[in-house]
mmCIF file of C-alpha atoms in Angstrom:
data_model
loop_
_atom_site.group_PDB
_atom_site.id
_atom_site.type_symbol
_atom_site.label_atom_id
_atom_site.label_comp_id
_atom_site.label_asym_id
_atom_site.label_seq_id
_atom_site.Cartn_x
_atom_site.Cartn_y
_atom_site.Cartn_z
ATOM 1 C CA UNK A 26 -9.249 45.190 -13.467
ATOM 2 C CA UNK A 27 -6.249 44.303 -15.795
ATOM 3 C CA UNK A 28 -7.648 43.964 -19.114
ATOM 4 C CA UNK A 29 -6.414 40.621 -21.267
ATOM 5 C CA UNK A 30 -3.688 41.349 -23.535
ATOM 6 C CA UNK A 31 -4.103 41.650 -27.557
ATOM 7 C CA UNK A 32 -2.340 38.797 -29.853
ATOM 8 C CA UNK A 33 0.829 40.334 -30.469
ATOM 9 C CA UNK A 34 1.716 41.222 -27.098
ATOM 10 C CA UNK A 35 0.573 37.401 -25.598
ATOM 11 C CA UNK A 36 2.806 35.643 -27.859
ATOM 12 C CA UNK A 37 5.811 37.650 -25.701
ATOM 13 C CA UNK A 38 4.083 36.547 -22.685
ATOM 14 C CA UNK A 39 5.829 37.489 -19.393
ATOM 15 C CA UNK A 40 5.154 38.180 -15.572
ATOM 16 C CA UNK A 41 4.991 40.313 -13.147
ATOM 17 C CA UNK A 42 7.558 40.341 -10.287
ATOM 18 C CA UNK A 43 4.888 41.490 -7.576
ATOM 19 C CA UNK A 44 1.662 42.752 -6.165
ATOM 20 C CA UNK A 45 -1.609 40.856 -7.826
ATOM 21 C CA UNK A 46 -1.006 41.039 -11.358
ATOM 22 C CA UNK A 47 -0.780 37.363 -13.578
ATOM 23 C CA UNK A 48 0.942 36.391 -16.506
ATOM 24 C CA UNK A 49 0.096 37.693 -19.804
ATOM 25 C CA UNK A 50 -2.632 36.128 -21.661
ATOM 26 C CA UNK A 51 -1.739 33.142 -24.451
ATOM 27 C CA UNK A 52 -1.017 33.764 -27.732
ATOM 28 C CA UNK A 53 -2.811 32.063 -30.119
ATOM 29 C CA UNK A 54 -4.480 29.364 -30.421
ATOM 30 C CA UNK A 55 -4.032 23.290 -8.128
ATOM 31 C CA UNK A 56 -1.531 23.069 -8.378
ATOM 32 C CA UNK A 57 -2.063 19.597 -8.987
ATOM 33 C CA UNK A 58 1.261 17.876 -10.663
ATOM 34 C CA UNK A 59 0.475 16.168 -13.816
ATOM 35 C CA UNK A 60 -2.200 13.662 -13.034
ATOM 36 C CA UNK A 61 -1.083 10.122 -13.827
ATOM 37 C CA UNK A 62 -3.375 8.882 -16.787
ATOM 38 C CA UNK A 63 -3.126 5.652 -15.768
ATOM 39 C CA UNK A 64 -5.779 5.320 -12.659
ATOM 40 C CA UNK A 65 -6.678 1.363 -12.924
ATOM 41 C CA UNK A 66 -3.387 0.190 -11.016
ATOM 42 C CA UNK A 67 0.146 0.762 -10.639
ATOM 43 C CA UNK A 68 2.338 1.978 -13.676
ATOM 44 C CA UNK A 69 4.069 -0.072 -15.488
ATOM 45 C CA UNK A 70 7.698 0.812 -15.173
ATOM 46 C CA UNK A 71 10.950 -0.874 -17.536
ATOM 47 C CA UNK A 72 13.812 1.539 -16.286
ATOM 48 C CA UNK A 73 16.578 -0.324 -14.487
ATOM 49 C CA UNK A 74 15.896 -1.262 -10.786
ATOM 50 C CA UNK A 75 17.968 0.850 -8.543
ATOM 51 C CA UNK A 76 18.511 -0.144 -4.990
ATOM 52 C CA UNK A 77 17.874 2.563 -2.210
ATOM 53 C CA UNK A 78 17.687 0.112 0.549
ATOM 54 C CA UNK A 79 17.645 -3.963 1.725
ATOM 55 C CA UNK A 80 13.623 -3.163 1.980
ATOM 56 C CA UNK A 81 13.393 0.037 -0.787
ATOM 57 C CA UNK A 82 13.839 -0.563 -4.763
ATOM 58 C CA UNK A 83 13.150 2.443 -7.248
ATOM 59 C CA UNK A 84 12.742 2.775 -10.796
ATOM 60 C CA UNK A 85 12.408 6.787 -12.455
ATOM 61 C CA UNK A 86 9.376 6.752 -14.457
ATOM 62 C CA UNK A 87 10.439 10.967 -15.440
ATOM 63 C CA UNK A 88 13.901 12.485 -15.056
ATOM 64 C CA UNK A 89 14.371 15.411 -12.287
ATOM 65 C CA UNK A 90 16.682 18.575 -12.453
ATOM 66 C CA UNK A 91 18.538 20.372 -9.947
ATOM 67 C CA UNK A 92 19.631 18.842 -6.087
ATOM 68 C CA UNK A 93 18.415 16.369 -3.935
ATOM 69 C CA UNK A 94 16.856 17.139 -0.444
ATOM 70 C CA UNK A 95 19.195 17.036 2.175
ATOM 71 C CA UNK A 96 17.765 15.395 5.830
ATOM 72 C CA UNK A 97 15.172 17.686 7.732
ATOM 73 C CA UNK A 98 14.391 19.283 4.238
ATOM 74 C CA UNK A 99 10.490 19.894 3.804
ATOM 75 C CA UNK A 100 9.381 18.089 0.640
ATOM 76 C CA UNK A 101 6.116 18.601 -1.245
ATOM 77 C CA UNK A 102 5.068 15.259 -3.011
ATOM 78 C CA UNK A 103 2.171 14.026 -4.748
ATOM 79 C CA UNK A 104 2.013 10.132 -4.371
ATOM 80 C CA UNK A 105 -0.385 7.340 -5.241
ATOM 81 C CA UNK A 106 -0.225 3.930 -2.618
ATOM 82 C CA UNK A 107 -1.355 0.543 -3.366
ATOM 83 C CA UNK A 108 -0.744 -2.887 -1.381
ATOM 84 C CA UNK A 109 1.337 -4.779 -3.492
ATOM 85 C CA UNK A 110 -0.421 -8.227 -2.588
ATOM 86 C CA UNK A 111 -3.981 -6.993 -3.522
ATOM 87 C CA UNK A 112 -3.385 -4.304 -5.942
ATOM 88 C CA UNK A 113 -5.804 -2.040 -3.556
ATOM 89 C CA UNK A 114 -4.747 1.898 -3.837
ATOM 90 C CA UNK A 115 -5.482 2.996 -0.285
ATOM 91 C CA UNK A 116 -4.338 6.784 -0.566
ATOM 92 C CA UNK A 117 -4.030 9.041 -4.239
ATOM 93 C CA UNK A 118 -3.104 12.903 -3.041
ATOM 94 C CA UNK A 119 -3.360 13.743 -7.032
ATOM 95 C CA UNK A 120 -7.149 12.880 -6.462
ATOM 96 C CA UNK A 121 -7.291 14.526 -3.226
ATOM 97 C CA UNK A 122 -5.816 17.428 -4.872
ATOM 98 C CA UNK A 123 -3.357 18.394 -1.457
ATOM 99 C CA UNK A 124 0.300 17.056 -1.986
ATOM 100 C CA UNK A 125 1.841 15.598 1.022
ATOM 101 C CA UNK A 126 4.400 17.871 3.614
ATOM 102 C CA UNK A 127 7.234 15.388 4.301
ATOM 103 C CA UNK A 128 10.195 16.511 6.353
ATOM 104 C CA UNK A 129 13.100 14.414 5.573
ATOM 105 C CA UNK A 130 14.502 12.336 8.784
ATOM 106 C CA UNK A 131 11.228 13.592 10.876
ATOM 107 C CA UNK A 132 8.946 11.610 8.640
ATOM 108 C CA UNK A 133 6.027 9.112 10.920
ATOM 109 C CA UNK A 134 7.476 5.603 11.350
ATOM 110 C CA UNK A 135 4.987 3.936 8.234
ATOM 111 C CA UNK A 136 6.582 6.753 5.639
ATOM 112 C CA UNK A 137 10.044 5.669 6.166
ATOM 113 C CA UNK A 138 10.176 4.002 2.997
ATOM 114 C CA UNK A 139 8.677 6.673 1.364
ATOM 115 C CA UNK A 140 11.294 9.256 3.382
ATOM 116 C CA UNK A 141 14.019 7.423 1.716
ATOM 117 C CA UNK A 142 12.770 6.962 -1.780
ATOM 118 C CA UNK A 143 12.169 10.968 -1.798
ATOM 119 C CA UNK A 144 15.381 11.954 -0.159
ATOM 120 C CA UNK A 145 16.840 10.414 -3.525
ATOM 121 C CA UNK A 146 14.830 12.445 -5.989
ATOM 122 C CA UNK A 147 15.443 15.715 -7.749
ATOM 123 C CA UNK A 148 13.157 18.396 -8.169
ATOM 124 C CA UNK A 149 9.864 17.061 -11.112
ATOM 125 C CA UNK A 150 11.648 13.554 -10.838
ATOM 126 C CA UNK A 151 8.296 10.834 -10.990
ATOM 127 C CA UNK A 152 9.688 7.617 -10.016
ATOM 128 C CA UNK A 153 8.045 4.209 -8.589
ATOM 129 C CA UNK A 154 9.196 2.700 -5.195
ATOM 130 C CA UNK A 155 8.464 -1.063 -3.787
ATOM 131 C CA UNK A 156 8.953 -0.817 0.229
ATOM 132 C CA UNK A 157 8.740 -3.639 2.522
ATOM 133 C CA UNK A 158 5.973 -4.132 4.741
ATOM 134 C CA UNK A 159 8.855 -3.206 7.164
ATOM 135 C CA UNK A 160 9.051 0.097 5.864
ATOM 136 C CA UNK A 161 5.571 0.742 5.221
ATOM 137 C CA UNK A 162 2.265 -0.157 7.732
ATOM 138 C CA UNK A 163 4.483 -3.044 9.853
ATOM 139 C CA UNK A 164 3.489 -6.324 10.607
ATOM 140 C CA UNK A 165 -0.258 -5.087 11.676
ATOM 141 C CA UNK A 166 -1.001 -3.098 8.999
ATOM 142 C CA UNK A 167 -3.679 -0.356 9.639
ATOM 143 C CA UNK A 168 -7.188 -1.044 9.950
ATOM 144 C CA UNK A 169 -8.795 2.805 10.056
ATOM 145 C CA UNK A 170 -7.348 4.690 7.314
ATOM 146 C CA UNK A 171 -5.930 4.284 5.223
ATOM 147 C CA UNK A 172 -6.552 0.699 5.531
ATOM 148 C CA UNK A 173 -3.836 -1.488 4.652
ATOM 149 C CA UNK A 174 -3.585 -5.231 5.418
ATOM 150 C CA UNK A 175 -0.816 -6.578 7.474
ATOM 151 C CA UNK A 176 2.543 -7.197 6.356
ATOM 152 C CA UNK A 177 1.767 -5.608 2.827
ATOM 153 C CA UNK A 178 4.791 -4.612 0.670
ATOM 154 C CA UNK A 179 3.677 -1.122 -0.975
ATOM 155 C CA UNK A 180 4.297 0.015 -4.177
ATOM 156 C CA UNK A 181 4.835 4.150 -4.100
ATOM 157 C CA UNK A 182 4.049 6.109 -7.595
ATOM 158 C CA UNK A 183 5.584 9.711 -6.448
ATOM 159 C CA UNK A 184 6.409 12.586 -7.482
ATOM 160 C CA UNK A 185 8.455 15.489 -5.888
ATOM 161 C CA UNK A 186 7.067 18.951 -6.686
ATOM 162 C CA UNK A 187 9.948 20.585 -5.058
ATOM 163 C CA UNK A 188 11.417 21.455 -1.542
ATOM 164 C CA UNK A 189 12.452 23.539 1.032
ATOM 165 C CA UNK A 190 15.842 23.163 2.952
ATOM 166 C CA UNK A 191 16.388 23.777 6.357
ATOM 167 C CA UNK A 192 17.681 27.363 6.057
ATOM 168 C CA UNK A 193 13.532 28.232 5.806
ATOM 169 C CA UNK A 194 13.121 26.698 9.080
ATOM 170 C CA UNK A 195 10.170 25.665 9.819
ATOM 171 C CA UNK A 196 7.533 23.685 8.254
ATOM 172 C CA UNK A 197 3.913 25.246 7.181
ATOM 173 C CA UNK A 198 2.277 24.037 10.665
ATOM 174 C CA UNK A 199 5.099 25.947 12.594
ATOM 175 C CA UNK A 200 4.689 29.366 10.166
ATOM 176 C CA UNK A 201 2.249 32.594 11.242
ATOM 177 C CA UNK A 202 0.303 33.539 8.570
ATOM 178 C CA UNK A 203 2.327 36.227 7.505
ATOM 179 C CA UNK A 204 5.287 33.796 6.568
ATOM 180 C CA UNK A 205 3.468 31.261 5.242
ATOM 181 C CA UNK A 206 1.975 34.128 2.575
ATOM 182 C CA UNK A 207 6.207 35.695 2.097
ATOM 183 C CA UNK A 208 7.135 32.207 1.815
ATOM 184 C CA UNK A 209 4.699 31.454 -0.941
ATOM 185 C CA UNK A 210 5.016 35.016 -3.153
ATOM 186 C CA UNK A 211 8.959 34.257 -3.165
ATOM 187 C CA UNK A 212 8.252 30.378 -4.896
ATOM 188 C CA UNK A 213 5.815 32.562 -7.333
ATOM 189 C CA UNK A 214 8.720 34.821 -7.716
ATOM 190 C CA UNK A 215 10.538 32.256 -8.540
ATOM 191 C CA UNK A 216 8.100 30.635 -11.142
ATOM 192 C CA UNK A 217 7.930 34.113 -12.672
ATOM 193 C CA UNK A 218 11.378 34.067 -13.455
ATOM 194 C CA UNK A 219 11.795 30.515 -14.908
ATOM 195 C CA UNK A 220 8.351 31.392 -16.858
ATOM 196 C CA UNK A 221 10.091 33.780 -18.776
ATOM 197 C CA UNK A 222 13.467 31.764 -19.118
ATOM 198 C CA UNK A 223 10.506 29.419 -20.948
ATOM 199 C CA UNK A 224 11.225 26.577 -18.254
ATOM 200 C CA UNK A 225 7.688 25.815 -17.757
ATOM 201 C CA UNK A 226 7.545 22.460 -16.214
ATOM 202 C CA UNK A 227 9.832 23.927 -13.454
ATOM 203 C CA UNK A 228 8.282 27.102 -13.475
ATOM 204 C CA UNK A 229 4.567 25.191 -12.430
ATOM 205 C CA UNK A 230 6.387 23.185 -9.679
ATOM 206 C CA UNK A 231 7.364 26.835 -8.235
ATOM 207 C CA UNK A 232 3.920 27.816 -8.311
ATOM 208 C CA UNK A 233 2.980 24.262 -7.012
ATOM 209 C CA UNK A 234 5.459 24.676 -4.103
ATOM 210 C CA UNK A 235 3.592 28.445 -3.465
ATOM 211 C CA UNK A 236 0.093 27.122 -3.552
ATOM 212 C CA UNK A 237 0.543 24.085 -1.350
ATOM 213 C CA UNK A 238 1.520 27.229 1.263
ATOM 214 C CA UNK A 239 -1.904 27.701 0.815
ATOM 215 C CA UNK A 240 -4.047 24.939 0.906
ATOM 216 C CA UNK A 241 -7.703 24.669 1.887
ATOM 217 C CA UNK A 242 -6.969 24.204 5.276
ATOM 218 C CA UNK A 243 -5.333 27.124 5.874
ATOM 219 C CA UNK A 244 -7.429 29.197 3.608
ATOM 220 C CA UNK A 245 -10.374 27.899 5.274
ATOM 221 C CA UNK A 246 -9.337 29.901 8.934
ATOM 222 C CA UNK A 247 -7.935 33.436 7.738
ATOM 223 C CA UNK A 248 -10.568 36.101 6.799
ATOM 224 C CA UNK A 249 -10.311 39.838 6.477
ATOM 225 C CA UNK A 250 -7.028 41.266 5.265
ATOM 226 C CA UNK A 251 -4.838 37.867 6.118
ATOM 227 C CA UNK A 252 -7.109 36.128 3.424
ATOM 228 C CA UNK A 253 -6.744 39.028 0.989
ATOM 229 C CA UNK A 254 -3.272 38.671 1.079
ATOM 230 C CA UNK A 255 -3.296 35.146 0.340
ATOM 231 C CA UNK A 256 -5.583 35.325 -2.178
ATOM 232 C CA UNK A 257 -2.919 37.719 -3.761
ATOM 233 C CA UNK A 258 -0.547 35.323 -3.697
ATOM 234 C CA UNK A 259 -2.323 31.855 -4.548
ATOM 235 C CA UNK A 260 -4.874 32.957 -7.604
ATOM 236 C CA UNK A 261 -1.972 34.608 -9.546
ATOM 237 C CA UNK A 262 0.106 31.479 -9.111
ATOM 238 C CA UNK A 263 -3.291 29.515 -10.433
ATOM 239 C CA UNK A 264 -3.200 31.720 -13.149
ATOM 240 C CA UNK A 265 0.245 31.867 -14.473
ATOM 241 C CA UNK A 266 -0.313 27.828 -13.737
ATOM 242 C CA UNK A 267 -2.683 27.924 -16.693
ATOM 243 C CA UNK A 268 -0.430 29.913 -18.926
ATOM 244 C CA UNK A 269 2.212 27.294 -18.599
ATOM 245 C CA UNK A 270 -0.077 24.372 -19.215
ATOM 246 C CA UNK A 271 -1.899 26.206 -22.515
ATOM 247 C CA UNK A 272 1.483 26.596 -23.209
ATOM 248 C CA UNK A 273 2.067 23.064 -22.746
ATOM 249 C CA UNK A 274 -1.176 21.937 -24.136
ATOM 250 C CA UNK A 275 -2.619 20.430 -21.484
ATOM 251 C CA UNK A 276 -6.067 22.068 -21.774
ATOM 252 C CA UNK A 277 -8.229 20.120 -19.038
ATOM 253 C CA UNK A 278 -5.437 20.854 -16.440
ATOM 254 C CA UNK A 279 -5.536 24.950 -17.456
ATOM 255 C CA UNK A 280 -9.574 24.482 -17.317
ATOM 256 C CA UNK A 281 -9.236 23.391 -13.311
ATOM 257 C CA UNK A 282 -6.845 25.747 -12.789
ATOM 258 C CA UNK A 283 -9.094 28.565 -14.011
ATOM 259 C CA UNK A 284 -11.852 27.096 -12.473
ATOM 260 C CA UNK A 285 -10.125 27.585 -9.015
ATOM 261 C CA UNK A 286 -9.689 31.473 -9.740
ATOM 262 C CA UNK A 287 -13.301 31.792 -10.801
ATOM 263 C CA UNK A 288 -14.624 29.411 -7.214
ATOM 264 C CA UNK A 289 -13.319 32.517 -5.468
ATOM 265 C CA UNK A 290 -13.369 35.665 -7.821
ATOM 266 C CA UNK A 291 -15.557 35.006 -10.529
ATOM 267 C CA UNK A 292 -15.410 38.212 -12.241
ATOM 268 C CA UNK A 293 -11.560 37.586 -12.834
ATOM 269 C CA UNK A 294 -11.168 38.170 -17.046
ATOM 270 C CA UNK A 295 -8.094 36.449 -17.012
ATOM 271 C CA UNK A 296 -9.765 33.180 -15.959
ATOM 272 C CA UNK A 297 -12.385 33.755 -18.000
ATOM 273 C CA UNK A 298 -10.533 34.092 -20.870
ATOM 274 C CA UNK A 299 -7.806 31.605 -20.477
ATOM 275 C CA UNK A 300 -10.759 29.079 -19.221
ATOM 276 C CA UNK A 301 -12.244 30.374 -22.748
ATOM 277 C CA UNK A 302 -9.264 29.600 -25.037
ATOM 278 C CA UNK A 303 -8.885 26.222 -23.621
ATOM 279 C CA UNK A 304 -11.959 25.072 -24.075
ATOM 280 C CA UNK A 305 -12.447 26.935 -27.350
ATOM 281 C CA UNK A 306 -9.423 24.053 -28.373
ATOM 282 C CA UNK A 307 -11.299 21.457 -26.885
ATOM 283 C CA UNK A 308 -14.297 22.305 -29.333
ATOM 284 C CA UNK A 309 -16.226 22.922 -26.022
ATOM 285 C CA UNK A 310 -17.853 25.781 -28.261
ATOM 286 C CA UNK A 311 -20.606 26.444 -25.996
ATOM 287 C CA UNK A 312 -18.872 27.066 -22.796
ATOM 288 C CA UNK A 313 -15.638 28.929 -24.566
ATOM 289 C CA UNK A 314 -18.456 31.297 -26.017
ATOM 290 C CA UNK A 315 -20.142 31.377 -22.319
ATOM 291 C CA UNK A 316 -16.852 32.535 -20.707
ATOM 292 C CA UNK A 317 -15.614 34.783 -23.532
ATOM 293 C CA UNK A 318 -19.000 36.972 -23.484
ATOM 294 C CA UNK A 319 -19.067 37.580 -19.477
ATOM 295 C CA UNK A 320 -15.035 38.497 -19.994
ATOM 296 C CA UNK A 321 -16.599 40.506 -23.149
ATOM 297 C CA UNK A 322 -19.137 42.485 -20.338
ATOM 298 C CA UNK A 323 -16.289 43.032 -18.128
ATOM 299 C CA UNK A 324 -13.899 44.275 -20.462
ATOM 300 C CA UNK A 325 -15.447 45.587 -23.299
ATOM 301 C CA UNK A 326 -12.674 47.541 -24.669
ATOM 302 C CA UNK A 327 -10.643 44.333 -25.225
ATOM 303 C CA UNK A 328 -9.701 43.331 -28.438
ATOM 304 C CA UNK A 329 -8.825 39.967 -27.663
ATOM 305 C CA UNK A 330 -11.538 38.905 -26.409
ATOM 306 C CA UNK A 331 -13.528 39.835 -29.593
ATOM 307 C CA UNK A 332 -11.156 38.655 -31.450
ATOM 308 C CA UNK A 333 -12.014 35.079 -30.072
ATOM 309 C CA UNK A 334 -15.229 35.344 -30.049
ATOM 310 C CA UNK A 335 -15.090 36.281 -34.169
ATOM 311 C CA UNK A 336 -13.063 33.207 -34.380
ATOM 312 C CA UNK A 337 -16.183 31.298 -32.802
ATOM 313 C CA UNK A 338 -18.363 32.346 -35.316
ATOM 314 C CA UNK A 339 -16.230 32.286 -38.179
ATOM 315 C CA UNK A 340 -15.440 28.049 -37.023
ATOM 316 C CA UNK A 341 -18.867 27.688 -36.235
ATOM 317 C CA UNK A 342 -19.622 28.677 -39.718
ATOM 318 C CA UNK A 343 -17.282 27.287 -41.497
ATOM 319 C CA UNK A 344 -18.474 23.416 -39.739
ATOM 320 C CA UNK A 345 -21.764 24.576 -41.071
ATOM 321 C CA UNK A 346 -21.046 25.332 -44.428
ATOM 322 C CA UNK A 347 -18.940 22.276 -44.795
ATOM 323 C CA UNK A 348 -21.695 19.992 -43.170
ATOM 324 C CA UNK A 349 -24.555 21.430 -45.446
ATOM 325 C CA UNK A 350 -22.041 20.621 -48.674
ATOM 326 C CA UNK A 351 -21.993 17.352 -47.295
ATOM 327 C CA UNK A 352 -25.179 16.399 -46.717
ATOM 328 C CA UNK A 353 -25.754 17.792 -50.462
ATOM 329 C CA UNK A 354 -23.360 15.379 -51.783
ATOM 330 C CA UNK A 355 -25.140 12.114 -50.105
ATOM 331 C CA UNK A 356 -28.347 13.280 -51.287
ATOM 332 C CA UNK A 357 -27.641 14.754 -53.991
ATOM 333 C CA UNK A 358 -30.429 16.819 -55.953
ATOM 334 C CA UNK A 359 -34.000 16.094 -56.581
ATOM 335 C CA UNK A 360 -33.911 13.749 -59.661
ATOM 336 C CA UNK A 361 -36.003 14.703 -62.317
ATOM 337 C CA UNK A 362 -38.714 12.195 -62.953
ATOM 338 C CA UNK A 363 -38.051 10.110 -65.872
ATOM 339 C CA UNK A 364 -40.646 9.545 -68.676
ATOM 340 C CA UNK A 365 -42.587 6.200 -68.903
ATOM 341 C CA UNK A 366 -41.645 3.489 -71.186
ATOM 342 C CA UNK A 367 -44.002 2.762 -73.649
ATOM 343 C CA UNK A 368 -45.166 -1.280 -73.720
ATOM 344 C CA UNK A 369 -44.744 -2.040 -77.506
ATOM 345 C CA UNK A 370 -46.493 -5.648 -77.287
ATOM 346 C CA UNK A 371 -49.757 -3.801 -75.432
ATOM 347 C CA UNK A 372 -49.392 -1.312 -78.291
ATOM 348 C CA UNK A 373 -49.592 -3.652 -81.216
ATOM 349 C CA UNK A 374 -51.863 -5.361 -79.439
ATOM 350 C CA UNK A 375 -54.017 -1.873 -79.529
ATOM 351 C CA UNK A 376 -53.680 -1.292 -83.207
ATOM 352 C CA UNK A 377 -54.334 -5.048 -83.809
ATOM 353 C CA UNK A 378 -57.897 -4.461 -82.659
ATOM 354 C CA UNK A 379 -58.624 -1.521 -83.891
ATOM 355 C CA UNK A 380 -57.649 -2.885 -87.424
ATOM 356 C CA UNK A 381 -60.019 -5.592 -86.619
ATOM 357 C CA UNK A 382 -62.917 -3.473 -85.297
ATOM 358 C CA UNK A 383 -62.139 -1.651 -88.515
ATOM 359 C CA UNK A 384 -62.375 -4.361 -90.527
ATOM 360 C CA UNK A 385 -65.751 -5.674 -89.026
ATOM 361 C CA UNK A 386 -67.703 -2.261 -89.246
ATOM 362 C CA UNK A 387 -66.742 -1.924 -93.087
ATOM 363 C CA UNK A 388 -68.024 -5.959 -93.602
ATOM 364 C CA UNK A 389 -71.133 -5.331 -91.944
ATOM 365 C CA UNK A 390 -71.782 -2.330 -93.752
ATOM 366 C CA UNK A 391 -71.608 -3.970 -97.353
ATOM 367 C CA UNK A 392 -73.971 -6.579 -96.057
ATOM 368 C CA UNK A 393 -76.700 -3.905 -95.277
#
């Protein structure tokens, strides 16, 4: 098994063009789009209102790069769908974790709207789309799932991952197994390449586009070899997915995407140690120390992953020196006790009657 790279050579990071091997580890310190942080109800959007359509409005919540889709391209999208009148969200693929296959022009009659509002995005664009009820579930609505009520305008929060024009042909469901795999190491080729151009928000929608060749699905019916070779192909993409996004510091995001990895190899020491380093940031101590020592037993020649583990102890030492300084400072030492005032009218008092018992003793002592 590769072994994790040392410091100097991560902060060069860069990919291989083949076979199984990942990205280079970090330097120091599902494809899933970038969940929406906003999960209570539609976005709230103030770009100008442009008009696709009589029944199709759309306002870009993130700029795009590159082309459009042209009609009968196949379009990967992540989307979130509520019915405008009652606010209820009746279908969230970010949650679902599977974007959406959506072949421009071939599209099912209640993702027209939709059809249109993606044929006018670009590559990463995130944009927000009101569609008539004409457009959308029609004057009955649907009443099995998702459920949507009848004549309900919908408001679309999407976002295009990429596509594929028609010069590749077919879509997934048409592909053997053996192009669905080439189709999906060429997008991770392609990531590769932007990765080390540093374009890594465009590089992660490559890998996107390669891993939703691969979803569970499909996954879920190959075994022997066929699944080998897709395994090949996805868990590097998950990999170099969590590069870009500890990169990008979005450390949750490179968590789940290591977390994939490990569901299916869970001896992989990149994982582990990318898993590691992001929750190291986090101050998930515990479970960065967890990961780092099995990575430690599988490789442990590697410098790097000693190297983080020293910096766990060294941090952890450091909060505990600091916290014991502190505590000293609101307690303060033991005071030392203080000696007791003397009453001066109880001691007067004292001397007052031994003067008189004095006094008494000498009188009675003449009178004898």
């Amino acid at each position: 098994m590769a072994e994790v790279e040392e410091e100097q050579q991560l902060q060069n990071s860069s990919v291989d063009q083949g076979g199984t091997d990942e990205i280079i580890t970090e330097g120091a310190s599902v494809v899933r789009g970038e969940l929406p942080q906003d999960d209570t109800g539609p976005p709230k959007v103030d770009s100008e209102v442009e008009v696709l359509h009589e029944k199709v409005t759309k306002q870009i919540i993130k700029e795009g790069h590159g082309q459009k889709p042209s009609k009968y391209a196949t379009c990967f999208v992540h989307y979130r769908a509520w019915a405008e009148n009652t606010q209820h969200k009746f279908e969230d693929t970010w949650r679902e974790q599977q974007p959406l296959e959506l072949v421009i022009g071939k599209e099912k009659k209640e993702m027209t709207g939709l059809a249109i509002g993606v044929n006018s995005m670009k590559s990463g664009e995130h944009a927000l789309f009101h569609v008539g009820w004409e457009l959308a579930y029609g004057k009955e609505g649907s009443f099995s799932f998702p459920n949507v009520p009848p004549t309900a305008d919908v408001l679309y929060e999407v976002e295009l991952i990429g596509f594929d024009e028609t010069g590749e042909g077919k879509t997934r469901g048409d592909m053997t197994v053996e192009e669905r795999i080439g189709t999906a190491d060429r997008r991770k080729m392609d990531g590769n390449a932007l990765f080390k151009e540093e374009k890594l928000e465009e590089a992660m929608q490559q890998y996107e586009m390669a891993i939703a060749y691969m979803g569970d699905d499909f996954m879920f019916q190959l075994f022997g070899k066929f699944r080998d070779m897709a395994l090949a192909v996805k868990n590097p993409c998950h990999l170099n997915m969590a590069a870009c996004l500890l990169k990008l510091q979005r450390y949750d995001e490179a968590i789940a995407q290591c977390s994939i990895v490990l569901a299916e190899e869970e001896n992989n020491v990149k994982a582990l140690f990318r898993r590691g380093k992001a929750r190291s940031i986090l101050g998930q101590t515990d479970a960065a120390r967890e990961d780092f020592l099995k990575a430690r037993k599988l490789a442990p020649q590697d410098k790097a992953i000693t190297r983080e583990l020293n910096l766990i102890a060294e941090h952890e030492k450091a909060v505990y020196k600091k916290q014991k300084e502190l505590y000293k400072g609101l307690f303060g030492p033991r005071p030392e006790p203080k000696p007791k005032s003397r009453n001066w009218l109880i001691v007067i008092w004292q001397w007052l009657l031994s003067l008189f018992h004095m006094l008494f003793r000498r009188k009675t002592c003449k009178d004898d």
